[in-house]
Tab-separated table of C-alpha atoms in Angstrom:
chain	number	residue	atom	x	y	z
A	1	MET	CA	101.582	-46.959	113.406
A	2	GLY	CA	99.698	-44.351	111.379
A	3	GLN	CA	97.968	-41.280	112.839
A	4	THR	CA	95.079	-42.138	115.204
A	5	HIS	CA	93.018	-39.014	115.332
A	6	TRP	CA	91.017	-39.562	112.144
A	7	GLY	CA	89.597	-43.032	111.398
A	8	TRP	CA	87.087	-44.932	109.391
A	9	LEU	CA	84.339	-42.342	109.330
A	10	VAL	CA	86.722	-39.750	107.668
A	11	ALA	CA	87.864	-42.393	105.151
A	12	ILE	CA	84.340	-43.326	104.190
A	13	TYR	CA	83.357	-39.629	104.010
A	14	LEU	CA	86.259	-38.841	101.671
A	15	PHE	CA	85.245	-41.806	99.570
A	16	LEU	CA	81.482	-40.917	99.319
A	17	GLY	CA	82.268	-37.236	98.663
A	18	GLY	CA	84.649	-38.189	95.906
A	19	MET	CA	82.310	-40.809	94.381
A	20	GLY	CA	79.224	-38.468	94.542
A	21	ALA	CA	81.267	-35.789	92.773
A	22	GLY	CA	82.513	-38.292	90.234
A	23	SER	CA	79.004	-39.622	89.533
A	24	LEU	CA	77.712	-36.108	88.737
A	25	LEU	CA	80.766	-35.432	86.515
A	26	THR	CA	80.002	-38.613	84.635
A	27	ALA	CA	76.391	-37.557	84.051
A	28	ALA	CA	77.494	-33.971	83.138
A	29	VAL	CA	79.933	-35.280	80.509
A	30	VAL	CA	77.104	-37.327	78.849
A	31	GLU	CA	74.698	-34.443	79.199
A	32	LEU	CA	76.901	-31.669	77.929
A	33	THR	CA	78.268	-33.645	74.943
A	34	GLY	CA	74.649	-34.060	73.819
A	35	GLU	CA	75.059	-37.877	73.944
A	36	ARG	CA	72.096	-38.130	76.285
A	37	TYR	CA	69.678	-37.045	73.587
A	38	LYS	CA	70.737	-39.683	71.096
A	39	HIS	CA	68.869	-42.372	73.003
A	40	ALA	CA	65.301	-42.920	74.235
A	41	PHE	CA	66.730	-43.939	77.685
A	42	CYS	CA	70.069	-42.828	79.053
A	43	PRO	CA	70.867	-44.762	82.199
A	44	THR	CA	74.173	-42.966	82.782
A	45	THR	CA	72.815	-39.521	83.309
A	46	LEU	CA	69.868	-40.843	85.299
A	47	ILE	CA	72.045	-42.817	87.667
A	48	GLY	CA	74.972	-40.457	87.850
A	49	ALA	CA	72.825	-37.353	88.659
A	50	GLY	CA	70.446	-39.413	90.854
A	51	VAL	CA	73.014	-40.888	93.190
A	52	SER	CA	75.332	-37.879	93.419
A	53	GLY	CA	73.263	-35.895	95.865
A	54	PRO	CA	72.425	-38.747	98.273
A	55	LEU	CA	76.016	-39.975	98.293
A	56	VAL	CA	77.453	-36.557	99.205
A	57	ILE	CA	74.671	-36.114	101.836
A	58	ILE	CA	75.500	-39.418	103.504
A	59	GLY	CA	79.147	-38.494	103.438
A	60	SER	CA	78.401	-35.094	105.034
A	61	LEU	CA	76.272	-36.707	107.651
A	62	LEU	CA	79.146	-38.976	108.461
A	63	LEU	CA	81.393	-35.993	108.834
A	64	ILE	CA	78.883	-34.398	111.213
A	65	PHE	CA	78.623	-37.718	113.045
A	66	ASP	CA	82.419	-37.756	113.494
A	67	LEU	CA	82.391	-34.380	115.252
A	68	GLY	CA	82.434	-34.068	119.067
A	69	ALA	CA	80.800	-30.894	120.409
A	70	GLY	CA	79.497	-30.161	116.902
A	71	LYS	CA	77.361	-33.346	117.170
A	72	MET	CA	76.212	-32.693	120.710
A	73	GLU	CA	75.362	-29.044	119.971
A	74	PRO	CA	74.618	-28.930	116.167
A	75	TRP	CA	74.278	-25.086	116.090
A	76	ARG	CA	78.040	-24.961	116.460
A	77	ILE	CA	78.312	-26.292	112.900
A	78	ILE	CA	77.530	-22.746	111.720
A	79	TYR	CA	80.976	-21.677	112.929
A	80	MET	CA	82.468	-24.091	110.387
A	81	PHE	CA	81.516	-21.684	107.611
A	82	THR	CA	83.489	-18.771	109.093
A	83	HIS	CA	87.234	-19.532	109.148
A	84	PHE	CA	88.658	-19.339	105.640
A	85	THR	CA	92.251	-20.238	106.345
A	86	SER	CA	90.896	-23.779	106.909
A	87	VAL	CA	90.411	-26.155	103.983
A	88	MET	CA	87.609	-27.716	106.014
A	89	THR	CA	85.718	-24.370	105.761
A	90	TRP	CA	86.063	-24.440	101.970
A	91	GLY	CA	84.887	-27.963	101.954
A	92	ILE	CA	81.777	-27.194	104.022
A	93	TRP	CA	80.935	-24.390	101.531
A	94	LEU	CA	81.521	-26.632	98.522
A	95	LEU	CA	79.373	-29.375	99.963
A	96	THR	CA	76.628	-26.912	100.858
A	97	LEU	CA	76.549	-25.646	97.327
A	98	PHE	CA	76.956	-29.020	95.688
A	99	ILE	CA	74.141	-30.770	97.552
A	100	PRO	CA	71.135	-28.658	96.332
A	101	VAL	CA	72.525	-28.459	92.769
A	102	SER	CA	73.022	-32.201	92.524
A	103	LEU	CA	69.694	-32.937	94.193
A	104	LEU	CA	67.847	-30.695	91.779
A	105	TYR	CA	69.683	-32.176	88.791
A	106	GLY	CA	69.045	-35.668	89.945
A	107	LEU	CA	65.383	-34.890	90.611
A	108	MET	CA	64.990	-33.449	87.038
A	109	GLU	CA	66.562	-36.520	85.599
A	110	ILE	CA	64.319	-38.880	87.590
A	111	MET	CA	61.167	-36.972	86.701
A	112	ASP	CA	62.146	-36.727	83.056
A	113	ASN	CA	62.712	-40.493	82.746
A	114	TYR	CA	59.757	-41.661	84.866
A	115	PRO	CA	56.709	-39.415	84.099
A	116	GLY	CA	54.601	-41.458	86.474
A	117	ILE	CA	56.826	-40.989	89.460
A	118	LEU	CA	56.493	-38.319	92.217
A	119	ALA	CA	52.887	-37.489	91.296
A	120	TRP	CA	52.489	-35.380	94.431
A	121	LEU	CA	55.525	-33.390	93.567
A	122	ARG	CA	54.178	-32.843	90.068
A	123	ARG	CA	50.810	-31.644	91.460
A	124	PHE	CA	52.750	-29.288	93.713
A	125	LEU	CA	54.755	-27.967	90.771
A	126	LYS	CA	51.650	-27.406	88.667
A	127	PHE	CA	52.126	-23.617	88.766
A	128	LEU	CA	55.241	-23.973	86.607
A	129	PRO	CA	54.528	-23.308	82.915
A	130	ALA	CA	54.824	-26.424	80.756
A	131	THR	CA	57.024	-24.492	78.320
A	132	LEU	CA	59.952	-23.995	80.713
A	133	PRO	CA	63.227	-24.710	78.860
A	134	TYR	CA	63.886	-27.907	80.880
A	135	ARG	CA	66.697	-29.009	78.703
A	136	SER	CA	68.585	-25.752	79.159
A	137	ILE	CA	67.977	-25.843	82.951
A	138	ARG	CA	69.351	-29.337	83.039
A	139	ARG	CA	72.414	-28.344	81.075
A	140	VAL	CA	73.024	-25.390	83.388
A	141	LEU	CA	72.663	-27.617	86.441
A	142	ALA	CA	75.063	-30.181	84.875
A	143	GLY	CA	77.606	-27.466	84.104
A	144	VAL	CA	77.405	-25.659	87.511
A	145	GLY	CA	77.256	-29.100	89.258
A	146	ALA	CA	80.399	-30.316	87.341
A	147	VAL	CA	82.383	-27.251	88.458
A	148	LEU	CA	81.351	-27.803	92.063
A	149	ALA	CA	82.080	-31.575	91.706
A	150	VAL	CA	85.644	-30.876	90.672
A	151	GLY	CA	85.910	-28.526	93.658
A	152	VAL	CA	84.490	-31.228	96.044
A	153	ALA	CA	86.755	-33.943	94.587
A	154	ILE	CA	89.938	-31.842	94.818
A	155	TYR	CA	89.082	-30.511	98.267
A	156	THR	CA	88.928	-34.001	99.778
A	157	GLY	CA	92.624	-34.326	98.784
A	158	ILE	CA	93.753	-30.839	99.777
A	159	LEU	CA	92.196	-31.430	103.269
A	160	LEU	CA	94.889	-33.985	103.829
A	161	SER	CA	97.685	-32.523	101.659
A	162	VAL	CA	97.989	-29.285	103.701
A	163	VAL	CA	98.983	-31.340	106.749
A	164	ARG	CA	102.724	-30.945	107.024
A	165	ALA	CA	102.794	-33.070	110.144
A	166	VAL	CA	101.898	-36.139	108.006
A	167	PRO	CA	104.558	-36.412	105.297
A	168	LEU	CA	102.722	-39.114	103.318
A	169	TRP	CA	99.840	-36.667	102.817
A	170	HIS	CA	101.897	-33.535	102.290
A	171	THR	CA	102.087	-33.531	98.532
A	172	PRO	CA	100.221	-31.691	95.763
A	173	LEU	CA	99.823	-35.188	94.107
A	174	LEU	CA	97.205	-36.164	96.646
A	175	PRO	CA	94.421	-33.708	95.479
A	176	LEU	CA	95.235	-34.891	91.877
A	177	LEU	CA	94.977	-38.533	92.903
A	178	PHE	CA	91.688	-37.939	94.770
A	179	LEU	CA	90.212	-36.024	91.746
A	180	VAL	CA	91.209	-38.737	89.305
A	181	SER	CA	90.010	-41.474	91.660
A	182	ALA	CA	86.724	-39.583	92.157
A	183	GLY	CA	86.179	-39.570	88.363
A	184	SER	CA	87.029	-43.255	88.148
A	185	THR	CA	84.839	-44.376	91.083
A	186	GLY	CA	81.981	-42.159	89.783
A	187	MET	CA	82.253	-43.812	86.299
A	188	GLY	CA	82.649	-47.298	87.889
A	189	LEU	CA	79.422	-46.812	90.006
A	190	THR	CA	77.399	-45.059	87.258
A	191	ILE	CA	78.425	-46.901	84.111
A	192	ASP	CA	80.164	-50.173	84.849
A	193	LEU	CA	77.770	-51.041	87.639
A	194	GLY	CA	74.677	-48.893	87.194
A	195	ALA	CA	74.203	-48.670	83.384
A	196	THR	CA	75.302	-52.309	82.891
A	197	ILE	CA	72.553	-53.439	85.343
A	198	ALA	CA	69.958	-50.995	83.873
A	199	VAL	CA	70.612	-51.888	80.206
A	200	PRO	CA	72.287	-55.328	80.220
A	201	ASP	CA	72.120	-56.193	76.520
A	202	VAL	CA	73.154	-52.928	74.988
A	203	ALA	CA	76.551	-52.521	73.469
A	204	ARG	CA	78.367	-49.545	75.179
A	205	ARG	CA	76.905	-46.727	73.057
A	206	PHE	CA	79.093	-43.764	73.808
A	207	HIS	CA	82.497	-44.836	72.650
A	208	ALA	CA	84.399	-41.977	74.323
A	209	LEU	CA	83.447	-43.160	77.840
A	210	PRO	CA	85.571	-46.325	78.032
A	211	ILE	CA	88.514	-44.313	76.634
A	212	ILE	CA	87.998	-41.571	79.246
A	213	HIS	CA	87.699	-44.256	81.934
A	214	ILE	CA	90.802	-46.185	80.930
A	215	VAL	CA	92.804	-42.926	80.863
A	216	LEU	CA	91.585	-42.157	84.400
A	217	ILE	CA	92.473	-45.656	85.610
A	218	GLY	CA	95.910	-45.377	84.057
A	219	LEU	CA	96.396	-41.930	85.617
A	220	GLU	CA	95.232	-43.186	88.996
A	221	ALA	CA	97.809	-46.030	88.914
A	222	VAL	CA	100.549	-43.563	87.985
A	223	LEU	CA	99.550	-41.094	90.736
A	224	ILE	CA	99.324	-43.888	93.388
A	225	GLY	CA	102.771	-44.997	92.272
A	226	LEU	CA	104.100	-41.431	92.383
A	227	VAL	CA	102.677	-40.679	95.867
A	228	LEU	CA	104.246	-43.832	97.210
A	229	ALA	CA	107.578	-43.323	95.413
A	230	VAL	CA	107.863	-39.702	96.559
A	231	ALA	CA	107.137	-40.869	100.194
A	232	TRP	CA	109.662	-43.764	99.790
A	233	LEU	CA	112.430	-41.453	98.545
A	234	GLN	CA	111.849	-38.851	101.299
A	235	GLY	CA	112.964	-41.322	103.945
A	236	GLY	CA	111.868	-41.006	107.522
A	237	VAL	CA	108.268	-41.486	108.467
A	238	ALA	CA	107.145	-40.917	104.828
A	239	ALA	CA	109.193	-43.985	103.867
A	240	GLU	CA	107.669	-45.925	106.772
A	241	SER	CA	104.227	-44.962	105.412
A	242	ALA	CA	105.117	-46.213	102.007
A	243	ARG	CA	106.482	-49.469	103.433
A	244	LEU	CA	103.278	-49.836	105.499
A	245	VAL	CA	101.239	-49.772	102.284
A	246	LEU	CA	103.513	-51.742	100.017
A	247	MET	CA	104.823	-54.507	102.230
A	248	GLY	CA	103.740	-53.867	105.814
A	249	PRO	CA	100.438	-54.687	107.608
A	250	ASN	CA	98.377	-52.734	105.038
A	251	ALA	CA	99.872	-54.387	101.973
A	252	VAL	CA	97.204	-57.033	101.705
A	253	ILE	CA	94.494	-54.371	101.462
A	254	PHE	CA	96.647	-52.446	98.990
A	255	TRP	CA	97.273	-55.268	96.505
A	256	ALA	CA	94.058	-57.338	97.046
A	257	PHE	CA	91.536	-54.477	97.480
A	258	VAL	CA	93.006	-51.592	95.527
A	259	VAL	CA	95.520	-52.588	92.830
A	260	PHE	CA	93.896	-55.752	91.486
A	261	PRO	CA	90.127	-55.046	91.656
A	262	GLY	CA	90.377	-51.258	91.128
A	263	LEU	CA	93.193	-50.837	88.657
A	264	PHE	CA	94.406	-54.022	86.988
A	265	TYR	CA	91.114	-55.855	86.308
A	266	PRO	CA	89.117	-52.732	85.261
A	267	PHE	CA	92.012	-51.726	82.939
A	268	VAL	CA	91.751	-55.120	81.140
A	269	VAL	CA	87.993	-54.903	80.897
A	270	HIS	CA	88.057	-51.357	79.480
A	271	ALA	CA	90.821	-52.166	77.087
A	272	TYR	CA	88.671	-55.035	75.735
A	273	ALA	CA	85.587	-52.693	75.679
A	274	ILE	CA	87.450	-50.170	73.545
A	275	GLY	CA	88.428	-52.799	71.084
A	276	ALA	CA	85.180	-54.756	70.938
A	277	ARG	CA	82.893	-51.684	71.493
A	278	ARG	CA	81.191	-53.635	74.276
A	279	HIS	CA	81.934	-55.612	77.395
A	280	GLY	CA	80.310	-58.571	79.072
A	281	PHE	CA	77.531	-58.190	81.689
A	282	ILE	CA	79.466	-59.874	84.450
A	283	SER	CA	82.812	-58.258	83.622
A	284	GLY	CA	81.071	-54.843	83.692
A	285	ILE	CA	79.596	-55.459	87.122
A	286	LEU	CA	82.800	-56.909	88.521
A	287	SER	CA	84.808	-54.002	87.130
A	288	GLY	CA	82.348	-51.441	88.622
A	289	ALA	CA	82.150	-53.168	91.980
A	290	GLY	CA	85.968	-53.531	92.085
A	291	ILE	CA	86.458	-49.834	91.324
A	292	VAL	CA	84.055	-48.748	94.029
A	293	ILE	CA	85.611	-51.023	96.668
A	294	ALA	CA	89.081	-49.937	95.666
A	295	GLY	CA	88.058	-46.214	95.954
A	296	LEU	CA	87.007	-46.837	99.563
A	297	PHE	CA	90.127	-48.853	100.463
A	298	LEU	CA	92.467	-46.334	98.731
A	299	ARG	CA	91.169	-43.662	101.089
A	300	TYR	CA	91.271	-46.006	104.026
A	301	LEU	CA	94.980	-46.717	103.252
A	302	ILE	CA	95.914	-43.054	102.832
A	303	VAL	CA	94.082	-42.024	106.067
A	304	PHE	CA	95.416	-44.944	108.200
A	305	SER	CA	98.983	-45.126	106.773
A	306	GLY	CA	99.752	-41.453	107.343
A	307	ILE	CA	102.510	-41.584	110.078
A	308	PRO	CA	103.104	-38.233	111.858
A	309	VAL	CA	106.574	-36.761	112.088
A	310	ALA	CA	108.672	-38.056	114.877
A	311	LEU	CA	109.478	-35.888	117.934
B	1	MET	CA	99.000	-0.601	142.771
B	2	THR	CA	95.407	-1.070	141.684
B	3	LEU	CA	94.219	-4.416	140.331
B	4	ASP	CA	93.817	-2.772	136.909
B	5	GLN	CA	97.406	-1.681	136.927
B	6	ALA	CA	98.563	-5.122	138.054
B	7	LEU	CA	96.593	-6.748	135.242
B	8	ALA	CA	97.896	-4.255	132.742
B	9	GLU	CA	101.435	-5.031	133.862
B	10	ALA	CA	100.886	-8.693	133.625
B	11	ARG	CA	99.942	-8.436	129.957
B	12	GLY	CA	102.748	-9.117	127.750
B	13	LYS	CA	104.736	-11.853	125.993
B	14	TYR	CA	105.996	-14.893	127.918
B	15	ALA	CA	108.501	-17.632	127.391
B	16	LEU	CA	108.873	-21.106	129.046
B	17	ILE	CA	112.347	-22.655	128.685
B	18	ILE	CA	112.924	-26.353	129.556
B	19	ASP	CA	116.534	-27.262	130.401
B	20	LEU	CA	116.896	-30.835	129.322
B	21	ASN	CA	120.115	-31.145	131.290
B	22	LYS	CA	118.179	-30.704	134.502
B	23	CYS	CA	115.009	-32.706	133.643
B	24	THR	CA	115.031	-35.950	135.555
B	25	GLY	CA	111.980	-37.375	133.780
B	26	CYS	CA	110.026	-37.492	137.063
B	27	ARG	CA	106.769	-36.432	135.288
B	28	ALA	CA	105.698	-34.108	138.094
B	29	CYS	CA	104.834	-31.555	135.395
B	30	GLU	CA	102.591	-34.118	133.673
B	31	LEU	CA	100.784	-34.802	136.892
B	32	ALA	CA	100.546	-31.166	137.961
B	33	CYS	CA	99.053	-30.278	134.575
B	34	HIS	CA	96.575	-33.171	134.834
B	35	GLN	CA	95.466	-32.064	138.307
B	36	ARG	CA	95.412	-28.333	137.705
B	37	ASN	CA	93.234	-28.711	134.580
B	38	GLU	CA	91.103	-31.495	136.146
B	39	LEU	CA	91.681	-33.739	133.072
B	40	PRO	CA	89.950	-37.108	132.727
B	41	GLY	CA	91.761	-40.423	133.197
B	42	ASP	CA	95.499	-39.955	133.034
B	43	MET	CA	95.253	-37.203	130.453
B	44	SER	CA	97.786	-34.413	130.606
B	45	TYR	CA	98.650	-31.579	128.194
B	46	ILE	CA	102.316	-32.585	128.744
B	47	ARG	CA	103.963	-35.810	127.639
B	48	VAL	CA	107.514	-36.798	128.805
B	49	TYR	CA	109.333	-38.810	126.136
B	50	PRO	CA	112.384	-40.877	127.093
B	51	LYS	CA	115.176	-40.150	124.562
B	52	GLN	CA	118.746	-41.073	123.926
B	53	LYS	CA	121.771	-38.902	123.426
B	54	PRO	CA	124.145	-39.826	120.575
B	55	ASP	CA	126.388	-41.556	123.145
B	56	GLY	CA	123.486	-43.766	124.214
B	57	SER	CA	122.874	-42.155	127.649
B	58	PRO	CA	119.261	-41.366	128.426
B	59	TYR	CA	117.532	-37.964	128.733
B	60	PHE	CA	113.942	-36.855	128.859
B	61	LEU	CA	111.993	-34.584	126.537
B	62	PRO	CA	108.835	-33.070	127.974
B	63	VAL	CA	106.482	-31.860	125.143
B	64	GLN	CA	103.457	-29.640	125.310
B	65	CYS	CA	101.937	-27.023	123.074
B	66	GLN	CA	104.771	-24.802	121.780
B	67	HIS	CA	102.426	-21.849	121.254
B	68	CYS	CA	103.655	-21.493	117.655
B	69	VAL	CA	103.701	-18.170	115.894
B	70	LYS	CA	102.640	-19.976	112.650
B	71	ALA	CA	100.332	-22.416	114.372
B	72	PRO	CA	98.955	-25.052	111.992
B	73	CYS	CA	96.249	-25.897	114.458
B	74	GLU	CA	95.003	-22.362	114.130
B	75	SER	CA	94.998	-22.191	110.347
B	76	VAL	CA	93.246	-25.581	109.868
B	77	CYS	CA	90.617	-24.883	112.515
B	78	PRO	CA	87.333	-24.553	110.589
B	79	THR	CA	85.539	-22.576	113.266
B	80	GLY	CA	88.283	-20.184	114.402
B	81	ALA	CA	88.044	-21.742	117.876
B	82	THR	CA	91.830	-21.841	118.027
B	83	TYR	CA	93.292	-18.314	118.215
B	84	HIS	CA	96.289	-16.257	119.396
B	85	HIS	CA	96.064	-14.401	122.707
B	86	GLU	CA	97.959	-11.169	122.971
B	87	SER	CA	100.396	-12.909	125.319
B	88	GLY	CA	101.550	-15.119	122.484
B	89	ALA	CA	99.694	-18.083	123.882
B	90	VAL	CA	97.508	-20.147	121.525
B	91	LEU	CA	94.138	-20.810	123.094
B	92	VAL	CA	90.993	-22.784	122.292
B	93	ASN	CA	87.553	-21.357	122.632
B	94	ASP	CA	85.456	-24.221	124.063
B	95	LYS	CA	82.237	-22.545	123.025
B	96	THR	CA	82.985	-22.627	119.274
B	97	CYS	CA	85.158	-25.824	118.889
B	98	VAL	CA	83.173	-28.572	117.144
B	99	GLY	CA	85.594	-31.360	117.865
B	100	CYS	CA	86.520	-32.179	114.241
B	101	ARG	CA	90.079	-33.048	115.428
B	102	TYR	CA	91.707	-31.352	112.328
B	103	CYS	CA	94.051	-29.573	114.751
B	104	MET	CA	95.153	-32.851	116.289
B	105	VAL	CA	96.031	-34.223	112.885
B	106	ALA	CA	97.865	-31.000	111.936
B	107	CYS	CA	99.938	-30.519	115.082
B	108	PRO	CA	103.451	-31.820	114.478
B	109	TYR	CA	104.169	-31.778	118.248
B	110	ASP	CA	101.091	-33.930	118.945
B	111	ALA	CA	100.194	-31.431	121.696
B	112	ARG	CA	96.465	-31.631	121.388
B	113	ARG	CA	94.278	-33.785	123.590
B	114	TYR	CA	90.653	-34.824	122.750
B	115	ASP	CA	88.251	-34.635	125.672
B	116	GLU	CA	85.638	-37.441	124.759
B	117	GLU	CA	83.219	-36.094	127.321
B	118	LYS	CA	83.137	-32.478	126.084
B	119	GLY	CA	83.895	-33.390	122.466
B	120	ILE	CA	86.566	-30.683	122.306
B	121	ALA	CA	90.256	-30.691	121.348
B	122	GLU	CA	92.140	-29.066	124.131
B	123	LYS	CA	95.809	-28.314	125.011
B	124	CYS	CA	98.245	-26.456	127.239
B	125	TRP	CA	97.048	-22.893	127.718
B	126	LEU	CA	99.994	-21.755	129.742
B	127	CYS	CA	97.752	-21.581	132.850
B	128	LEU	CA	97.081	-18.103	131.639
B	129	ASP	CA	94.627	-17.253	134.422
B	130	TRP	CA	97.472	-17.761	136.922
B	131	VAL	CA	100.078	-16.128	134.707
B	132	LEU	CA	97.981	-12.956	134.046
B	133	GLY	CA	97.431	-12.773	137.857
B	134	GLY	CA	101.277	-12.733	138.311
B	135	GLY	CA	101.781	-16.404	138.964
B	136	VAL	CA	103.524	-19.156	136.878
B	137	PRO	CA	102.055	-22.229	135.080
B	138	ALA	CA	101.372	-25.409	137.233
B	139	CYS	CA	104.116	-27.316	135.426
B	140	VAL	CA	106.670	-24.668	136.325
B	141	GLN	CA	105.600	-24.722	139.961
B	142	ALA	CA	105.775	-28.525	140.134
B	143	CYS	CA	109.198	-28.929	138.505
B	144	ALA	CA	111.441	-30.171	141.377
B	145	PRO	CA	114.835	-29.998	139.654
B	146	GLY	CA	114.010	-26.497	138.350
B	147	ALA	CA	114.261	-27.512	134.714
B	148	ARG	CA	111.493	-25.133	133.785
B	149	ILE	CA	112.317	-21.437	133.553
B	150	PHE	CA	109.316	-19.168	133.090
B	151	GLY	CA	109.554	-15.437	132.435
B	152	ARG	CA	108.741	-12.410	130.307
B	153	LEU	CA	109.836	-12.354	126.739
B	154	ASP	CA	109.093	-8.588	126.351
B	155	ASP	CA	111.647	-7.805	129.116
B	156	PRO	CA	115.077	-7.994	127.470
B	157	ASP	CA	116.750	-8.323	130.887
B	158	SER	CA	114.750	-11.379	131.965
B	159	GLU	CA	116.490	-14.745	132.287
B	160	VAL	CA	114.373	-16.198	129.455
B	161	SER	CA	115.128	-13.346	127.116
B	162	GLN	CA	118.864	-13.662	127.945
B	163	LEU	CA	118.844	-17.438	127.264
B	164	ILE	CA	117.025	-17.079	123.965
B	165	ALA	CA	119.150	-14.089	122.841
B	166	SER	CA	122.381	-15.950	123.662
B	167	GLY	CA	121.193	-18.948	121.547
B	168	ARG	CA	121.350	-21.343	124.368
B	169	ALA	CA	117.654	-21.760	124.414
B	170	LYS	CA	116.345	-23.021	120.975
B	171	PRO	CA	113.014	-23.995	119.571
B	172	LEU	CA	112.239	-27.737	119.302
B	173	HIS	CA	112.231	-29.040	115.800
B	174	PRO	CA	112.504	-25.635	114.008
B	175	GLU	CA	112.367	-27.604	110.661
B	176	PHE	CA	108.641	-28.197	111.301
B	177	GLY	CA	108.321	-24.478	110.264
B	178	THR	CA	105.791	-23.563	112.869
B	179	GLU	CA	107.966	-21.087	114.766
B	180	PRO	CA	107.473	-22.046	118.392
B	181	GLY	CA	106.757	-18.819	120.216
B	182	ILE	CA	106.709	-19.549	123.951
B	183	LEU	CA	108.384	-23.003	124.531
B	184	PHE	CA	112.142	-23.244	124.109
B	185	TYR	CA	114.644	-25.847	125.054
B	186	ILE	CA	118.152	-26.071	126.341
B	187	PHE	CA	119.287	-29.240	124.724
B	188	PRO	CA	121.598	-31.838	126.383
B	189	GLY	CA	125.244	-30.641	126.647
B	190	GLU	CA	124.342	-27.031	125.776
């Protein structure tokens, strides 16, 4: 039905790249608003910064694993940095810049929160003066990381949206959808799942976060609706793609793994959290897990439901 | 004529026109391409699609790389392995291709083939070694009904130039916007 050249690995990579970028963005928002410094322990920046690098690294490894000759002869990967008409080349550059920044930022967060950890690394870094402006360095890393994160998240959408041969993908709405979804999955993983487990009994402290999150969830629902509506109204294979998602073989995945757990349920949980200034332990975890699963299956649906133009 | 002169003369732009009124769908071109390029399994750079005219009668549409002027495979290629040769042919450098298959996704003619063994996305290369030596591509040689007309595009008096200039030979799916540069078709009834 859909295109057969790209499969699961690409879908998972787009998901991990987006979620890694979104996790860093979540941490950066809490860092740059100064909210982090109002509490003795801030799980959001710790988890968000901590997981962002590893997630994007795993995604990038999947991308390399999906290559043919580039996997057999890894030195060929160097050529992928050279051809700037290709969105994939931009992506490789963005990933290459994002990974060290996010790793450094994550490392600083971990070392700041757990003084006892990484003793060998601390001994190794002894030469650094104790008076370094660590807070400023962290803020710069968060700021630069956030800019790169937006780039990574948008690029995962542009990668598909430049492909005219697959009308479902060929819309500027797709990069927007992937950006919004990256933000939402990042917050779902970092706050709903991570922070809830890390600090179970605390009322959600930063009241702007559930508001930001519910706006992202709402936007994501609107953008998914728009992408499918635009495809539907185009007719031809684009409409076939939309039918595949809405009522065809992929409809079960769409409604049961994307719409309900990733949009409907989290929307209810966050609406309640905004009103009550807290949400339940279980509902937070379920909302986070649902958003993460939906983020993966949304990309699976887009990749696998893209039907190429007919000859 | 020296070899250098012959080679210099062979350099130029080419066109391959497929007359769908003559194509019998025998798939000899598919097989000739498969054999000439020593492709694995039943892989061929050409695919012959059975089609129907508006009146319901059958015809056949052989599709291979159209060697587009605005080739999407070339612009999405992250390594620059896909490039334009001076003859107008779009070629793949098998030394720099990483096998990401972005070109396969991007080609609206589905003209790319993935060689699992080599991990490279390949396609029709117009049998350029034969062509630059003064010959014709394998598919043109193999076409029994003579549905494939090969010639020089940079010679205004050649048959292919005449057919294209007269408007009888047209690009396949010009709405894709890729501007096929070498493959043209004479559609049924034209």
